[in-house]
Amino acid sequence: MKIKLTLDEKYREMVEDIRSVNNPNCSYYMDSYTEKIEALTRSWFDSGEIYEYQVKVIERIHSADEIEWIEHKYNWRLKSDKFRKRYIGIDILGGVLFFKQPEAADNMTESELKKLLEDTGLPFEAFEKVEADD
């Protein structure tokens, strides 16, 4: 049976760490990634924080044949404080706009922002990601 997982990008470091060894030590990963493993345990099983299910989460990640990543969306803003309108967005015709308030900006993945910046002369490195709730 082929195991395919679809996970949020925020789990990438943990998943790569778990998959990098032949036989994962479950207690090490539960200590190192407590919050993330508990979040996955709650989303995959109706068990809350039961140890056996947390071990199953680690084993499932380790034995997965394929992992598909879902990129997280962020608000993006210019790193410099010299700009009054710092948050980036998209107008109705697909052009680049800047807003003073983060709630007016568009939520975008990193790849969406890079695509938007193509042919604008604006470097990706000039922007920083901000959680959409901030």
PDB file of C-alpha atoms in Angstrom:
ATOM      1  CA  MET A   1       0.000   0.000   0.000  1.00  0.00           C
ATOM      2  CA  LYS A   2       1.435   3.337  -1.079  1.00  0.00           C
ATOM      3  CA  ILE A   3       1.376   6.123   1.534  1.00  0.00           C
ATOM      4  CA  LYS A   4       0.949   9.662   0.210  1.00  0.00           C
ATOM      5  CA  LEU A   5       0.829  12.592   2.634  1.00  0.00           C
ATOM      6  CA  THR A   6      -0.199  16.168   1.984  1.00  0.00           C
ATOM      7  CA  LEU A   7       1.329  18.465   4.559  1.00  0.00           C
ATOM      8  CA  ASP A   8       1.623  22.174   5.218  1.00  0.00           C
ATOM      9  CA  GLU A   9       5.001  23.666   4.389  1.00  0.00           C
ATOM     10  CA  LYS A  10       5.495  24.483   8.098  1.00  0.00           C
ATOM     11  CA  TYR A  11       6.167  20.762   8.743  1.00  0.00           C
ATOM     12  CA  ARG A  12       8.960  20.475   6.148  1.00  0.00           C
ATOM     13  CA  GLU A  13      11.935  20.739   8.548  1.00  0.00           C
ATOM     14  CA  MET A  14      10.436  18.180  10.935  1.00  0.00           C
ATOM     15  CA  VAL A  15       9.555  15.765   8.113  1.00  0.00           C
ATOM     16  CA  GLU A  16      13.017  15.993   6.554  1.00  0.00           C
ATOM     17  CA  ASP A  17      14.548  15.356   9.964  1.00  0.00           C
ATOM     18  CA  ILE A  18      12.355  12.285  10.571  1.00  0.00           C
ATOM     19  CA  ARG A  19      12.927  10.879   7.078  1.00  0.00           C
ATOM     20  CA  SER A  20      16.716  11.396   7.205  1.00  0.00           C
ATOM     21  CA  VAL A  21      17.350   8.400   9.489  1.00  0.00           C
ATOM     22  CA  ASN A  22      16.707   4.691   8.984  1.00  0.00           C
ATOM     23  CA  ASN A  23      14.958   4.059  12.284  1.00  0.00           C
ATOM     24  CA  PRO A  24      13.516   7.184  13.904  1.00  0.00           C
ATOM     25  CA  ASN A  25      13.671   7.516  17.686  1.00  0.00           C
ATOM     26  CA  CYS A  26      10.099   8.546  18.427  1.00  0.00           C
ATOM     27  CA  SER A  27      10.783  10.052  21.841  1.00  0.00           C
ATOM     28  CA  TYR A  28      13.479  12.340  20.378  1.00  0.00           C
ATOM     29  CA  TYR A  29      11.065  13.696  17.762  1.00  0.00           C
ATOM     30  CA  MET A  30       8.237  14.077  20.269  1.00  0.00           C
ATOM     31  CA  ASP A  31      10.550  16.167  22.446  1.00  0.00           C
ATOM     32  CA  SER A  32      11.969  18.202  19.557  1.00  0.00           C
ATOM     33  CA  TYR A  33       8.730  18.840  17.666  1.00  0.00           C
ATOM     34  CA  THR A  34       6.108  18.573  20.420  1.00  0.00           C
ATOM     35  CA  GLU A  35       3.645  21.181  19.116  1.00  0.00           C
ATOM     36  CA  LYS A  36       3.824  20.083  15.478  1.00  0.00           C
ATOM     37  CA  ILE A  37       3.413  16.381  16.278  1.00  0.00           C
ATOM     38  CA  GLU A  38       0.496  17.143  18.602  1.00  0.00           C
ATOM     39  CA  ALA A  39      -1.142  19.237  15.859  1.00  0.00           C
ATOM     40  CA  LEU A  40      -0.795  16.396  13.346  1.00  0.00           C
ATOM     41  CA  THR A  41      -1.991  13.848  15.927  1.00  0.00           C
ATOM     42  CA  ARG A  42      -5.152  15.885  16.537  1.00  0.00           C
ATOM     43  CA  SER A  43      -5.766  16.304  12.807  1.00  0.00           C
ATOM     44  CA  TRP A  44      -5.142  12.637  11.878  1.00  0.00           C
ATOM     45  CA  PHE A  45      -6.661  10.848  14.876  1.00  0.00           C
ATOM     46  CA  ASP A  46      -9.536  11.484  17.290  1.00  0.00           C
ATOM     47  CA  SER A  47      -7.252  10.797  20.216  1.00  0.00           C
ATOM     48  CA  GLY A  48      -5.938  14.093  21.537  1.00  0.00           C
ATOM     49  CA  GLU A  49      -2.417  13.634  22.859  1.00  0.00           C
ATOM     50  CA  ILE A  50      -2.189   9.852  23.294  1.00  0.00           C
ATOM     51  CA  TYR A  51       1.430   8.653  23.001  1.00  0.00           C
ATOM     52  CA  GLU A  52       0.658   5.670  20.746  1.00  0.00           C
ATOM     53  CA  TYR A  53      -0.950   7.928  18.138  1.00  0.00           C
ATOM     54  CA  GLN A  54       1.991  10.331  18.234  1.00  0.00           C
ATOM     55  CA  VAL A  55       4.282   7.374  17.503  1.00  0.00           C
ATOM     56  CA  LYS A  56       2.001   6.463  14.575  1.00  0.00           C
ATOM     57  CA  VAL A  57       2.299  10.018  13.222  1.00  0.00           C
ATOM     58  CA  ILE A  58       6.103   9.746  13.241  1.00  0.00           C
ATOM     59  CA  GLU A  59       6.017   6.263  11.701  1.00  0.00           C
ATOM     60  CA  ARG A  60       3.601   7.409   8.972  1.00  0.00           C
ATOM     61  CA  ILE A  61       5.853  10.348   8.091  1.00  0.00           C
ATOM     62  CA  HIS A  62       8.942   8.112   8.065  1.00  0.00           C
ATOM     63  CA  SER A  63       7.366   5.456   5.847  1.00  0.00           C
ATOM     64  CA  ALA A  64       5.530   7.738   3.406  1.00  0.00           C
ATOM     65  CA  ASP A  65       6.273   7.050  -0.240  1.00  0.00           C
ATOM     66  CA  GLU A  66       5.372  10.553  -1.341  1.00  0.00           C
ATOM     67  CA  ILE A  67       4.844  13.899   0.385  1.00  0.00           C
ATOM     68  CA  GLU A  68       3.095  16.796  -1.295  1.00  0.00           C
ATOM     69  CA  TRP A  69       3.672  20.223   0.238  1.00  0.00           C
ATOM     70  CA  ILE A  70       1.046  22.919   0.608  1.00  0.00           C
ATOM     71  CA  GLU A  71       2.652  26.343   0.639  1.00  0.00           C
ATOM     72  CA  HIS A  72       1.538  28.652   3.407  1.00  0.00           C
ATOM     73  CA  LYS A  73       0.138  32.053   2.436  1.00  0.00           C
ATOM     74  CA  TYR A  74       1.485  35.208   4.024  1.00  0.00           C
ATOM     75  CA  ASN A  75       1.163  38.948   3.761  1.00  0.00           C
ATOM     76  CA  TRP A  76       4.367  40.348   2.285  1.00  0.00           C
ATOM     77  CA  ARG A  77       5.881  43.728   3.043  1.00  0.00           C
ATOM     78  CA  LEU A  78       8.933  45.708   2.089  1.00  0.00           C
ATOM     79  CA  LYS A  79      11.671  45.295   4.677  1.00  0.00           C
ATOM     80  CA  SER A  80      12.461  49.014   4.710  1.00  0.00           C
ATOM     81  CA  ASP A  81      10.568  51.294   7.111  1.00  0.00           C
ATOM     82  CA  LYS A  82      11.161  54.244   4.775  1.00  0.00           C
ATOM     83  CA  PHE A  83       8.083  53.321   2.724  1.00  0.00           C
ATOM     84  CA  ARG A  84       4.730  54.342   4.137  1.00  0.00           C
ATOM     85  CA  LYS A  85       2.840  51.868   1.977  1.00  0.00           C
ATOM     86  CA  ARG A  86       4.770  48.652   2.596  1.00  0.00           C
ATOM     87  CA  TYR A  87       2.338  45.730   2.052  1.00  0.00           C
ATOM     88  CA  ILE A  88       2.124  44.260  -1.422  1.00  0.00           C
ATOM     89  CA  GLY A  89      -1.046  43.370  -3.259  1.00  0.00           C
ATOM     90  CA  ILE A  90      -2.463  42.821  -6.713  1.00  0.00           C
ATOM     91  CA  ASP A  91      -4.884  45.056  -8.584  1.00  0.00           C
ATOM     92  CA  ILE A  92      -7.763  43.773 -10.689  1.00  0.00           C
ATOM     93  CA  LEU A  93      -5.570  43.667 -13.809  1.00  0.00           C
ATOM     94  CA  GLY A  94      -2.779  41.755 -12.092  1.00  0.00           C
ATOM     95  CA  GLY A  95      -0.563  44.781 -11.422  1.00  0.00           C
ATOM     96  CA  VAL A  96       1.463  45.362  -8.273  1.00  0.00           C
ATOM     97  CA  LEU A  97       0.021  47.654  -5.594  1.00  0.00           C
ATOM     98  CA  PHE A  98       1.294  48.708  -2.163  1.00  0.00           C
ATOM     99  CA  PHE A  99      -0.928  49.274   0.855  1.00  0.00           C
ATOM    100  CA  LYS A 100      -0.419  50.938   4.206  1.00  0.00           C
ATOM    101  CA  GLN A 101      -2.582  48.426   6.085  1.00  0.00           C
ATOM    102  CA  PRO A 102      -1.783  44.687   6.049  1.00  0.00           C
ATOM    103  CA  GLU A 103      -5.463  43.705   5.835  1.00  0.00           C
ATOM    104  CA  ALA A 104      -5.667  45.453   2.445  1.00  0.00           C
ATOM    105  CA  ALA A 105      -2.821  43.348   1.024  1.00  0.00           C
ATOM    106  CA  ASP A 106      -3.185  39.980  -0.667  1.00  0.00           C
ATOM    107  CA  ASN A 107      -2.185  36.734   1.014  1.00  0.00           C
ATOM    108  CA  MET A 108       0.333  34.965  -1.229  1.00  0.00           C
ATOM    109  CA  THR A 109       2.658  31.998  -1.139  1.00  0.00           C
ATOM    110  CA  GLU A 110       6.352  32.571  -1.725  1.00  0.00           C
ATOM    111  CA  SER A 111       6.095  31.235  -5.271  1.00  0.00           C
ATOM    112  CA  GLU A 112       3.098  33.496  -6.028  1.00  0.00           C
ATOM    113  CA  LEU A 113       5.058  36.558  -4.862  1.00  0.00           C
ATOM    114  CA  LYS A 114       8.104  35.578  -6.929  1.00  0.00           C
ATOM    115  CA  LYS A 115       5.897  35.197  -9.997  1.00  0.00           C
ATOM    116  CA  LEU A 116       4.263  38.584  -9.338  1.00  0.00           C
ATOM    117  CA  LEU A 117       7.675  40.270  -9.046  1.00  0.00           C
ATOM    118  CA  GLU A 118       8.918  38.891 -12.384  1.00  0.00           C
ATOM    119  CA  ASP A 119       9.766  41.717 -14.798  1.00  0.00           C
ATOM    120  CA  THR A 120       9.166  44.434 -12.174  1.00  0.00           C
ATOM    121  CA  GLY A 121      12.793  45.011 -11.187  1.00  0.00           C
ATOM    122  CA  LEU A 122      11.796  44.493  -7.535  1.00  0.00           C
ATOM    123  CA  PRO A 123      13.983  41.846  -5.868  1.00  0.00           C
ATOM    124  CA  PHE A 124      12.311  39.128  -3.813  1.00  0.00           C
ATOM    125  CA  GLU A 125      14.921  39.730  -1.085  1.00  0.00           C
ATOM    126  CA  ALA A 126      13.435  43.211  -0.454  1.00  0.00           C
ATOM    127  CA  PHE A 127      10.315  41.617   1.057  1.00  0.00           C
ATOM    128  CA  GLU A 128       9.602  39.785   4.280  1.00  0.00           C
ATOM    129  CA  LYS A 129       6.734  37.481   5.059  1.00  0.00           C
ATOM    130  CA  VAL A 130       4.288  38.379   7.793  1.00  0.00           C
ATOM    131  CA  GLU A 131       1.681  36.048   9.243  1.00  0.00           C
ATOM    132  CA  ALA A 132      -1.676  37.101   7.840  1.00  0.00           C
ATOM    133  CA  ASP A 133      -3.002  37.618  11.404  1.00  0.00           C
ATOM    134  CA  ASP A 134      -0.218  40.036  12.476  1.00  0.00           C
TER     135      ASP A 134
END
